[in-house]
Coordinates of C-alpha atoms in Angstrom, one line a residue:
M1332 CA -12.8 63.5 30.1
L1333 CA -16.0 65.5 29.2
Y1334 CA -14.0 68.4 27.9
G1335 CA -11.8 66.0 25.8
A1336 CA -14.8 64.3 24.4
A1337 CA -16.3 67.7 23.5
Q1338 CA -13.3 68.4 21.3
V1339 CA -14.6 65.9 18.8
G1340 CA -17.5 68.3 18.3
G1341 CA -15.0 70.8 16.9
T1342 CA -13.8 68.2 14.4
I1343 CA -17.4 67.6 13.3
R1344 CA -17.9 71.4 12.9
D1345 CA -14.7 71.7 10.8
W1346 CA -15.8 68.8 8.7
C1347 CA -19.1 70.4 8.0
L1348 CA -17.5 73.7 7.1
S1349 CA -15.3 72.0 4.6
R1350 CA -18.2 69.9 3.1
A1351 CA -20.9 72.6 3.1
P1352 CA -19.1 76.0 3.1
G1353 CA -22.2 77.8 1.9
D1354 CA -24.0 76.9 5.1
R1355 CA -21.4 78.3 7.5
A1356 CA -24.0 80.5 9.4
V1357 CA -26.3 77.5 10.1
I1358 CA -23.4 75.2 11.0
E1359 CA -21.8 77.8 13.4
Q1360 CA -25.2 78.5 15.0
G1361 CA -25.9 74.9 15.6
F1362 CA -22.5 74.2 16.9
A1363 CA -22.6 77.1 19.3
A1364 CA -26.0 76.0 20.6
W1365 CA -24.7 72.5 21.2
Q1366 CA -21.7 73.9 23.1
V1367 CA -23.9 76.0 25.3
A1368 CA -26.4 73.2 25.9
S1369 CA -23.6 70.8 26.8
G1370 CA -21.8 73.4 29.1
V1371 CA -18.6 73.3 27.2
P1372 CA -17.7 77.0 27.8
Q1373 CA -18.1 76.5 31.5
L1374 CA -15.9 73.4 31.5
E1375 CA -13.2 75.2 29.6
A1376 CA -13.3 78.2 32.0
Y1377 CA -13.0 75.9 35.0
L1378 CA -10.1 74.0 33.6
K1379 CA -8.3 77.2 32.6
A1380 CA -8.4 78.2 36.2
A1381 CA -7.9 74.9 38.0
A1382 CA -5.7 72.9 35.6
P1383 CA -4.5 74.8 32.6
E1384 CA -1.8 72.3 31.8
V1385 CA -4.4 69.7 31.1
L1386 CA -6.2 71.6 28.3
P1387 CA -3.5 71.1 25.6
R1388 CA -3.5 67.3 26.1
L1389 CA -7.2 67.1 26.0
R1390 CA -7.3 69.1 22.8
D1391 CA -4.5 67.0 21.3
L1392 CA -6.6 63.8 21.7
A1393 CA -9.2 65.1 19.2
V1394 CA -6.4 66.2 16.8
E1395 CA -4.9 62.7 16.9
R1396 CA -8.3 61.3 16.0
R1397 CA -9.2 63.9 13.4
A1398 CA -8.4 61.7 10.3
Q1399 CA -10.4 58.7 11.7
T1400 CA -13.3 60.9 12.7
E1401 CA -13.5 62.6 9.3
A1402 CA -13.3 59.2 7.6
A1403 CA -16.2 57.9 9.7
L1404 CA -18.2 61.0 8.9
D1405 CA -17.4 60.7 5.2
A1406 CA -18.5 57.1 5.2
G1407 CA -21.6 57.6 7.2
S1408 CA -23.0 60.6 5.3
A1409 CA -25.1 60.2 2.2
S1410 CA -25.7 63.9 2.0
P1411 CA -23.1 66.0 4.0
R1412 CA -25.0 69.2 3.4
D1413 CA -28.2 67.9 4.8
D1414 CA -26.4 66.3 7.8
C1415 CA -24.5 69.5 8.5
R1416 CA -27.5 71.7 8.3
A1417 CA -28.7 69.5 11.2
I1418 CA -25.3 69.5 12.9
R1419 CA -26.8 69.1 16.3
A1420 CA -28.0 65.6 15.3
Q1421 CA -24.5 64.7 14.2
L1422 CA -23.1 66.0 17.5
G1423 CA -25.7 64.0 19.4
T1424 CA -24.5 60.8 17.6
Y1425 CA -20.7 61.2 17.8
A1426 CA -20.2 63.5 20.8
N1427 CA -23.1 62.9 23.1
L1428 CA -21.5 63.8 26.5
A1429 CA -24.4 62.6 28.6
Q1430 CA -24.3 59.1 27.0
L1431 CA -20.5 58.8 26.8
Y1432 CA -19.9 59.7 30.5
P1433 CA -23.2 59.7 32.3
A1434 CA -21.6 59.8 35.8
E1435 CA -19.2 62.6 35.1
Y1436 CA -22.0 64.5 33.2
A1437 CA -24.2 64.3 36.2
R1438 CA -21.4 65.2 38.6
T1439 CA -20.6 68.3 36.7
A1440 CA -24.2 69.5 36.2
A1441 CA -23.8 72.5 38.5
L1442 CA -20.5 73.5 36.9
R1443 CA -21.8 73.2 33.4
Q1444 CA -24.8 75.4 34.3
G1445 CA -22.5 78.1 35.5
T1446 CA -23.1 77.5 39.2
P1447 CA -19.9 77.8 41.4
V1448 CA -18.9 74.5 42.9
T1449 CA -17.2 73.8 46.1
T1450 CA -15.9 70.4 45.2
A1451 CA -13.9 70.1 42.1
P1452 CA -15.0 67.4 39.6
A1453 CA -12.6 64.6 38.9
Q1454 CA -9.8 65.7 36.6
P1455 CA -7.5 63.7 34.4
A1456 CA -4.3 62.8 36.1
A1457 CA -1.4 64.9 34.8
S1458 CA 1.5 62.8 33.6
P1459 CA 4.7 63.7 35.5
A1460 CA 6.8 66.1 33.6
Q1461 CA 10.2 64.9 32.5
A1462 CA 12.7 66.5 34.8
G1463 CA 16.5 66.7 34.9
D1464 CA 19.2 68.0 32.6
G1465 CA 21.4 65.0 33.1
G1466 CA 24.4 64.4 35.3
P1467 CA 28.0 63.3 35.2
F1468 CA 28.6 60.4 32.9
I1469 CA 32.1 59.2 33.4
T1470 CA 32.3 59.8 37.1
A1471 CA 28.8 58.6 38.0
T1472 CA 28.6 55.5 35.8
N1473 CA 29.7 52.0 36.5
F1474 CA 31.2 50.6 33.2
S1475 CA 32.1 47.1 34.5
P1476 CA 33.7 45.2 32.8
F1477 CA 35.2 48.2 31.0
N1478 CA 37.1 50.9 32.8
R1479 CA 36.5 54.7 32.6
A1480 CA 39.8 55.4 30.8
F1481 CA 38.9 52.9 28.0
V1482 CA 35.4 54.4 27.6
L1483 CA 36.9 57.9 27.4
K1484 CA 39.3 56.6 24.7
V1485 CA 36.4 55.2 22.7
L1486 CA 34.4 58.4 22.9
G1487 CA 37.4 60.5 22.1
A1488 CA 38.0 58.4 18.9
A1489 CA 34.5 59.3 17.9
G1490 CA 35.3 63.0 18.2
G1491 CA 33.8 63.5 21.7
Q1492 CA 35.4 66.1 24.0
A1493 CA 35.5 65.4 27.8
P1494 CA 33.9 66.0 30.2
F1495 CA 30.7 64.3 29.3
T1496 CA 27.2 64.7 30.7
A1497 CA 24.5 62.0 30.6
G1498 CA 20.9 62.9 29.7
G1499 CA 19.4 66.2 29.0
P1500 CA 17.3 67.1 26.0
L1501 CA 17.3 64.7 23.0
G1502 CA 15.5 65.9 19.9
P1503 CA 14.7 64.1 16.7
G1504 CA 17.8 63.2 14.6
A1505 CA 19.9 60.7 12.8
F1506 CA 23.0 59.0 14.2
R1507 CA 25.7 57.0 12.5
C1508 CA 26.5 54.1 14.8
V1509 CA 29.5 51.8 15.0
R1510 CA 29.4 48.7 17.2
E1511 CA 32.3 46.3 18.0
D1512 CA 31.7 42.8 19.5
T1513 CA 34.7 41.3 21.3
D1514 CA 35.4 38.0 22.9
E1515 CA 36.9 37.3 26.3
D1516 CA 40.3 38.0 25.0
S1517 CA 39.2 41.5 23.8
V1518 CA 39.6 40.4 20.1
T1519 CA 37.0 41.9 17.8
V1520 CA 34.7 39.2 16.4
A1521 CA 32.2 41.4 14.5
A1522 CA 31.8 45.1 13.6
Y1523 CA 28.4 46.6 12.9
R1524 CA 27.6 49.9 11.2
Y1525 CA 24.1 51.4 10.9
T1526 CA 22.2 54.6 10.8
L1527 CA 19.8 55.2 13.7
N1528 CA 16.8 57.5 13.0
L1529 CA 14.9 58.9 16.0
Y1530 CA 11.7 60.7 15.1
G1531 CA 9.7 63.3 17.1
D1532 CA 6.7 61.0 17.5
G1533 CA 8.6 58.2 19.3
G1534 CA 9.3 56.2 16.2
V1535 CA 12.7 54.6 15.5
R1536 CA 14.2 53.2 12.3
V1537 CA 17.6 51.5 11.7
V1538 CA 18.8 51.5 8.1
Q1539 CA 22.0 51.0 6.1
A1540 CA 23.0 48.3 8.6
S1541 CA 25.8 45.9 7.8
V1542 CA 28.0 43.4 9.7
R1543 CA 31.6 42.5 9.0
P1544 CA 32.5 39.3 10.9
R1545 CA 36.1 38.3 11.9
S1546 CA 36.1 35.8 9.1
G1547 CA 34.0 35.8 6.0
A1548 CA 32.4 38.5 3.9
A1549 CA 30.4 41.4 5.2
Y1550 CA 26.6 41.2 4.8
D1551 CA 23.6 43.6 5.1
L1552 CA 20.9 43.5 7.7
K1553 CA 17.3 44.3 7.0
A1554 CA 15.8 47.6 8.2
Q1555 CA 14.5 47.6 11.7
T1556 CA 11.5 49.7 13.0
G1557 CA 9.8 50.3 16.3
T1558 CA 9.3 52.9 19.0
Y1559 CA 11.5 54.3 21.6
T1560 CA 11.3 56.1 25.0
Y1561 CA 13.9 58.4 26.5
E1562 CA 14.6 59.2 30.1
R1563 CA 15.9 62.7 30.2
A1564 CA 17.4 62.5 33.7
S1565 CA 19.7 59.5 33.0
G1566 CA 19.9 59.6 29.2
T1567 CA 18.6 56.1 28.9
L1568 CA 17.3 55.2 25.5
K1569 CA 14.9 52.1 25.3
V1570 CA 13.4 50.6 22.2
K1571 CA 10.6 48.2 21.3
G1572 CA 10.9 46.5 17.9
D1573 CA 7.9 45.9 15.6
R1574 CA 6.8 42.4 15.0
D1575 CA 9.3 41.7 12.2
S1576 CA 12.2 43.8 13.7
D1577 CA 13.7 41.2 16.0
L1578 CA 17.2 42.7 15.8
L1579 CA 16.4 46.2 17.1
D1580 CA 16.5 45.2 20.8
D1581 CA 19.9 43.6 20.1
L1582 CA 21.4 46.7 18.5
I1583 CA 20.0 49.1 21.1
V1584 CA 20.8 47.1 24.2
Q1585 CA 18.4 47.2 27.2
S1586 CA 19.3 48.7 30.5
G1587 CA 20.1 46.4 33.4
S1588 CA 22.8 44.2 34.7
Y1589 CA 24.0 40.6 34.0
D1590 CA 25.0 38.3 36.8
S1591 CA 27.4 35.7 35.7
L1592 CA 26.6 32.1 36.5
I1593 CA 30.3 31.4 36.9
Q1594 CA 31.2 34.2 39.2
K1595 CA 28.9 36.6 40.9
V1596 CA 30.2 39.7 39.0
T1597 CA 27.6 42.2 38.0
L1598 CA 28.1 43.6 34.5
F1599 CA 26.3 46.7 33.4
N1600 CA 24.3 47.0 30.2
F1601 CA 22.9 50.3 29.0
F1602 CA 22.4 52.6 26.0
R1603 CA 22.5 56.4 26.8
A1604 CA 22.6 59.8 25.2
I1605 CA 25.4 62.0 26.4
K1606 CA 26.7 65.5 25.6
D1607 CA 30.3 66.4 25.4
R1608 CA 32.0 69.7 26.4
S1609 CA 30.9 71.4 23.1
G1610 CA 27.2 70.4 23.6
R1611 CA 27.4 67.7 20.9
T1612 CA 25.1 64.7 21.5
L1613 CA 26.6 61.2 21.3
L1614 CA 25.0 57.8 22.0
Y1615 CA 27.0 55.2 23.9
G1616 CA 25.9 51.6 24.6
Q1617 CA 27.6 48.6 26.1
Q1618 CA 26.6 45.0 26.9
A1619 CA 28.4 42.1 28.5
Y1620 CA 27.5 38.4 28.6
G1621 CA 29.6 36.8 31.3
A1622 CA 32.3 37.0 33.9
Q1623 CA 35.0 36.4 31.3
A1624 CA 33.0 38.9 29.3
D1625 CA 32.1 38.7 25.7
T1626 CA 31.2 42.4 25.2
T1627 CA 29.7 44.9 22.8
Q1628 CA 30.4 48.6 22.6
T1629 CA 28.4 51.1 20.5
V1630 CA 29.1 54.8 19.7
C1631 CA 26.8 56.9 17.6
T1632 CA 27.6 60.3 16.2
P1633 CA 25.1 62.9 14.9
A1634 CA 24.2 62.6 11.2
G1635 CA 21.6 65.3 10.7
A1636 CA 17.8 65.1 10.6
P1637 CA 16.0 61.7 10.5
V1638 CA 15.4 60.4 7.0
G1639 CA 12.0 59.3 5.8
V1640 CA 8.7 59.0 7.5
S1641 CA 8.5 57.7 11.0
P1642 CA 7.1 54.1 11.4
V1643 CA 4.6 55.5 13.9
E1644 CA 3.3 57.9 11.3
Q1645 CA 3.3 55.2 8.6
E1646 CA 1.2 53.1 10.9
R1647 CA -1.2 56.0 11.6
R1648 CA -1.6 56.5 7.8
A1649 CA -2.1 52.8 7.2
Q1650 CA -4.8 52.7 9.9
A1651 CA -6.5 55.8 8.4
E1652 CA -6.5 54.2 5.0
E1653 CA -7.8 50.9 6.5
A1654 CA -10.6 52.9 8.2
R1655 CA -11.4 54.7 4.9
V1656 CA -11.6 51.4 2.9
F1657 CA -13.4 49.6 5.7
N1658 CA -16.1 52.3 6.0
L1659 CA -16.6 52.9 2.3
Y1660 CA -20.1 51.3 2.4
R1661 CA -21.1 52.3 5.9
A1662 CA -24.1 54.5 6.6
A1663 CA -24.5 56.8 9.6
P1664 CA -25.4 54.8 12.8
G1665 CA -28.9 53.4 12.4
Q1666 CA -29.4 54.8 8.9
G1667 CA -28.9 51.5 7.0
L1668 CA -31.3 48.6 6.7
K1669 CA -34.4 48.4 8.9
A1670 CA -35.5 45.2 10.7
A1671 CA -38.5 44.9 8.3
Q1672 CA -36.1 44.6 5.3
I1673 CA -34.0 41.7 6.8
E1674 CA -35.0 38.1 6.4
G1675 CA -32.1 36.9 8.6
I1676 CA -28.4 36.1 8.8
M1677 CA -27.2 32.7 7.8
H1678 CA -24.2 31.6 9.9
H1679 CA -21.9 28.7 9.2
F1680 CA -19.2 27.3 11.4
S1681 CA -16.7 24.6 10.4
T1682 CA -13.2 23.4 11.1
R1683 CA -10.3 22.2 8.9
S1684 CA -6.9 20.7 9.6
D1685 CA -3.7 22.5 8.9
G1686 CA -0.8 20.2 9.9
I1687 CA -1.1 19.7 13.6
N1688 CA -3.6 22.6 14.0
V1689 CA -7.4 22.6 13.8
L1690 CA -8.6 25.9 12.4
A1691 CA -12.1 27.3 12.8
E1692 CA -13.8 29.0 9.9
E1693 CA -17.0 31.1 10.0
S1694 CA -19.1 32.7 7.4
V1695 CA -22.1 34.9 7.5
V1696 CA -24.6 35.8 4.7
L1697 CA -27.1 38.6 5.1
L1698 CA -30.5 37.7 3.5
L1699 CA -32.9 40.5 2.6
K1700 CA -36.7 40.0 2.2
D1701 CA -36.4 41.2 -1.5
G1702 CA -34.4 38.1 -2.3
R1703 CA -31.0 39.7 -2.3
A1704 CA -28.0 38.2 -0.4
Y1705 CA -24.9 40.0 0.8
F1706 CA -21.6 38.2 1.3
N1707 CA -19.4 40.8 2.9
L1708 CA -21.1 41.8 6.2
R1709 CA -18.5 43.6 8.3
W1710 CA -20.7 45.5 10.6
T1711 CA -24.3 45.7 11.8
P1712 CA -26.9 45.6 8.9
S1713 CA -28.5 48.8 10.3
D1714 CA -25.3 50.7 9.3
L1715 CA -25.0 49.2 5.8
N1716 CA -25.3 51.7 2.9
V1717 CA -26.9 49.2 0.5
A1718 CA -27.0 51.6 -2.5
A1719 CA -23.3 52.4 -2.2
S1720 CA -22.3 48.8 -1.6
V1721 CA -24.3 47.5 -4.6
K1722 CA -22.5 50.1 -6.8
G1723 CA -19.1 49.8 -5.3
E1724 CA -18.8 46.0 -4.6
P1725 CA -21.4 44.3 -6.9
G1726 CA -19.5 41.0 -6.6
M1727 CA -20.5 40.8 -3.0
W1728 CA -24.2 40.6 -3.9
G1729 CA -26.3 37.7 -5.1
Q1730 CA -29.7 36.1 -4.7
W1731 CA -31.2 33.6 -2.3
R1732 CA -34.3 31.4 -2.3
R1733 CA -35.9 28.6 -0.4
R1734 CA -35.9 25.1 -1.7
G1735 CA -38.0 23.0 0.6
A1736 CA -36.5 23.3 4.1
A1737 CA -33.1 24.4 2.7
L1738 CA -31.8 27.7 1.4
E1739 CA -29.9 28.3 -1.9
V1740 CA -27.9 31.2 -3.1
K1741 CA -26.8 32.4 -6.5
R1742 CA -23.7 34.5 -6.8
G1743 CA -22.9 35.2 -10.4
G1744 CA -23.3 31.6 -11.5
S1745 CA -25.7 28.7 -10.7
W1746 CA -27.8 28.1 -7.6
A1747 CA -26.0 26.3 -4.8
A1748 CA -26.9 25.1 -1.3
L1749 CA -26.3 27.6 1.5
P1750 CA -24.8 25.8 4.5
G1751 CA -25.4 26.9 8.1
S1752 CA -28.4 27.9 10.2
L1753 CA -30.3 31.1 10.7
A1754 CA -28.9 33.2 13.5
V1755 CA -30.9 34.4 16.5
P1756 CA -30.9 38.2 17.0
G1757 CA -30.9 39.8 20.4
A1758 CA -34.0 41.0 22.1
S1759 CA -34.9 44.7 22.2
P1760 CA -32.9 45.2 24.2
E1761 CA -31.0 42.0 25.1
R1762 CA -29.4 41.9 28.5
L1763 CA -26.4 39.7 28.7
S1764 CA -24.9 38.2 31.9
G1765 CA -21.6 36.4 32.3
D1766 CA -18.4 35.8 30.4
F1767 CA -18.1 35.1 26.7
E1768 CA -14.7 33.9 25.5
F1769 CA -12.8 33.5 22.2
F1770 CA -9.8 31.3 22.2
S1771 CA -7.5 30.2 19.4
A1772 CA -4.0 28.6 19.2
Y1773 CA -1.7 28.0 16.3
T1774 CA 1.5 26.0 16.5
S1775 CA 4.3 26.6 14.0
G1776 CA 6.6 23.6 13.7
T1777 CA 6.0 20.5 15.7
L1778 CA 4.5 19.8 19.1
M1779 CA 8.0 19.0 20.4
S1780 CA 9.9 21.9 18.8
G1781 CA 7.7 24.7 17.7
A1782 CA 6.2 28.1 18.7
T1783 CA 2.5 28.4 19.7
A1784 CA 0.7 31.7 19.3
T1785 CA -2.5 32.0 21.4
T1786 CA -5.3 34.5 21.6
R1787 CA -7.7 34.6 24.4
V1788 CA -10.3 37.4 24.5
T1789 CA -13.1 37.6 27.2
Y1790 CA -16.1 39.9 27.4
S1791 CA -17.8 40.1 30.8
F1792 CA -21.3 41.4 30.4
R1793 CA -23.5 42.5 33.3
P1794 CA -27.3 42.8 33.3
D1795 CA -27.0 46.5 34.3
G1796 CA -25.7 47.3 30.8
T1797 CA -21.9 47.4 31.6
Y1798 CA -19.0 45.3 30.3
T1799 CA -15.3 44.7 30.7
L1800 CA -12.9 43.3 28.2
R1801 CA -9.9 41.1 29.0
G1802 CA -7.4 39.7 26.6
G1803 CA -5.7 40.5 23.3
S1804 CA -8.0 42.2 21.0
A1805 CA -11.2 44.1 20.6
V1806 CA -14.1 43.4 18.3
Y1807 CA -14.1 44.4 14.6
G1808 CA -16.1 47.5 13.7
N1809 CA -14.5 50.4 15.6
L1810 CA -16.1 53.7 14.4
N1811 CA -12.7 55.5 14.8
T1812 CA -10.3 52.9 13.2
G1813 CA -12.5 50.3 11.6
A1814 CA -10.0 47.6 12.6
T1815 CA -9.2 45.1 15.2
Q1816 CA -7.3 46.6 18.1
T1817 CA -4.6 44.6 19.8
T1818 CA -3.6 45.4 23.3
G1819 CA -2.7 43.7 26.6
A1820 CA -3.5 46.6 28.9
A1821 CA -5.0 46.1 32.3
V1822 CA -8.7 46.7 32.5
A1823 CA -8.5 49.0 35.5
S1824 CA -6.0 51.4 33.9
D1825 CA -7.3 51.4 30.3
P1826 CA -10.5 53.3 29.5
T1827 CA -10.9 51.3 26.3
R1828 CA -11.5 48.1 28.1
S1829 CA -14.7 48.8 29.9
G1830 CA -17.9 50.8 29.4
T1831 CA -21.6 50.3 28.6
Y1832 CA -23.3 48.1 26.0
R1833 CA -26.6 47.9 24.1
F1834 CA -27.6 44.7 22.3
D1835 CA -30.7 45.1 20.0
G1836 CA -31.5 42.9 17.1
Y1837 CA -28.3 42.3 15.1
T1838 CA -26.5 45.3 16.6
L1839 CA -24.2 45.4 19.6
E1840 CA -23.1 48.9 20.5
L1841 CA -20.2 49.4 22.9
R1842 CA -19.3 52.8 24.5
D1843 CA -16.0 52.6 26.3
R1844 CA -14.6 55.1 28.8
A1845 CA -12.3 56.7 26.2
W1846 CA -15.3 58.0 24.2
T1847 CA -15.0 55.4 21.4
V1848 CA -18.3 54.0 20.1
T1849 CA -18.2 50.6 18.5
R1850 CA -21.2 49.2 16.6
T1851 CA -20.8 45.7 15.3
V1852 CA -22.9 42.8 14.0
A1853 CA -23.9 40.5 16.8
F1854 CA -26.2 37.4 17.1
F1855 CA -26.5 34.0 18.9
W1856 CA -26.0 30.8 17.0
D1857 CA -29.2 29.4 18.3
R1858 CA -31.8 29.8 21.1
S1859 CA -29.5 28.2 23.7
K1860 CA -27.5 31.5 23.5
T1861 CA -24.3 29.5 24.2
H1862 CA -22.4 31.0 21.3
L1863 CA -22.3 34.8 20.7
Y1864 CA -21.0 36.1 17.3
L1865 CA -19.4 39.5 17.6
G1866 CA -17.8 41.4 14.7
D1867 CA -15.9 38.6 12.9
R1868 CA -15.7 35.7 15.4
S1869 CA -17.7 33.7 17.9
Y1870 CA -17.4 33.8 21.7
T1871 CA -18.6 30.9 23.9
R1872 CA -20.4 31.4 27.2
Q1873 CA -18.2 30.2 30.1

């Protein structure tokens, strides 16, 4: 983990060299000094000898985050040249190994100082290598309710040459697929045609899809996107559709068996890559729905390289752009407003009805001592670049004043009452203890016949400065992505779900076990400290 975190330092050096090329000597000298002080060369030498296969993966982590890291540096630097001439300070902010992984940093002290060690420090677990070049397909596969001769006939009609082998390598490519749905009398009820694009980064896209039913006119299907995994030993292809791609799982059937409720006959469903005698790759899928089986059969033939940009790459680009926009007016950590410049934060909570749902609405307004008010607070005030924000988003700024016991604001028009109450900042530092939970539910349709989407997120804080996260999403304000992260991973196996925290004033800083630093606005509603506002929502003490 330490060596992987240190690779972010290389990204910072490269960023500095591109932003301040005239200061190369100073930048390289500062970077080299940081590497030596952190023991990076010793870590690399140890890993080369003990686990060389791990090095590329650790380096790739920094490469994957390069765009996000550079976006954060661009947004946080008012003067790149000055920051890069003091590159060790930048490295201390974004790649401070001692703060990111204190236990591992202490455990590897002797190693990093060049002293031989007798007990190896903990190493990242290597993922098992994909093994297997496939095996017999026709002779080693149960095709029930189909027979082998019929499957051979279908593959032969698609140009396949027996014998066939299941599995083996499967590179990126496009496949033209034909699927036939039949009823229990083996009569075709629908024919599908589509192009399946498999991309090298695990993305999948189905395009040019159409259906011709037994009766009626043919019609087109919308494009489907998602991700896929491939098991080289068996040739099994599995997909997971994106939120609005509900047909993808139906086109690329899932592996498994179907036990009829009428008769206990197991029918086998799968979608596999196979190679014929000439080495040509085909895809074959089948699915059955009952003992007197309604069935589907799919055969896909090669159609060249995948077309267009992978949906995985599209999502990465979208996140990078979201991070860029989100961080436009963000200063380097702690280089924004000082506590002496802040009058307070006005917080307002209300609810409104939307059909059968009751929706919570929250707003925050940052009040400065000079009489200005800011209406677009997305992160901690201590990271707000006021000058850039005033210039780039002037409509988000106004004025505030006291009128008796109440507050008023003026935002481009007349003065109006400012609802809410002044938030209570954390102590310096504030130690939290216990669970704080956010919960929401929204029902589409009616209570009797509708779908309900729920979100439950719980932060468990401990007085020793550690935390864990359970539930569906993380707080707003991630330095790397600038966006809410949605995940359902288990805490124990996901390093992004636990770490250390520091709550000081209006700033909550989280450092997870995957090197990510999150700085977000945080405060209590009142002195009871029952409700804790984090990022863009409130959490209630349990």
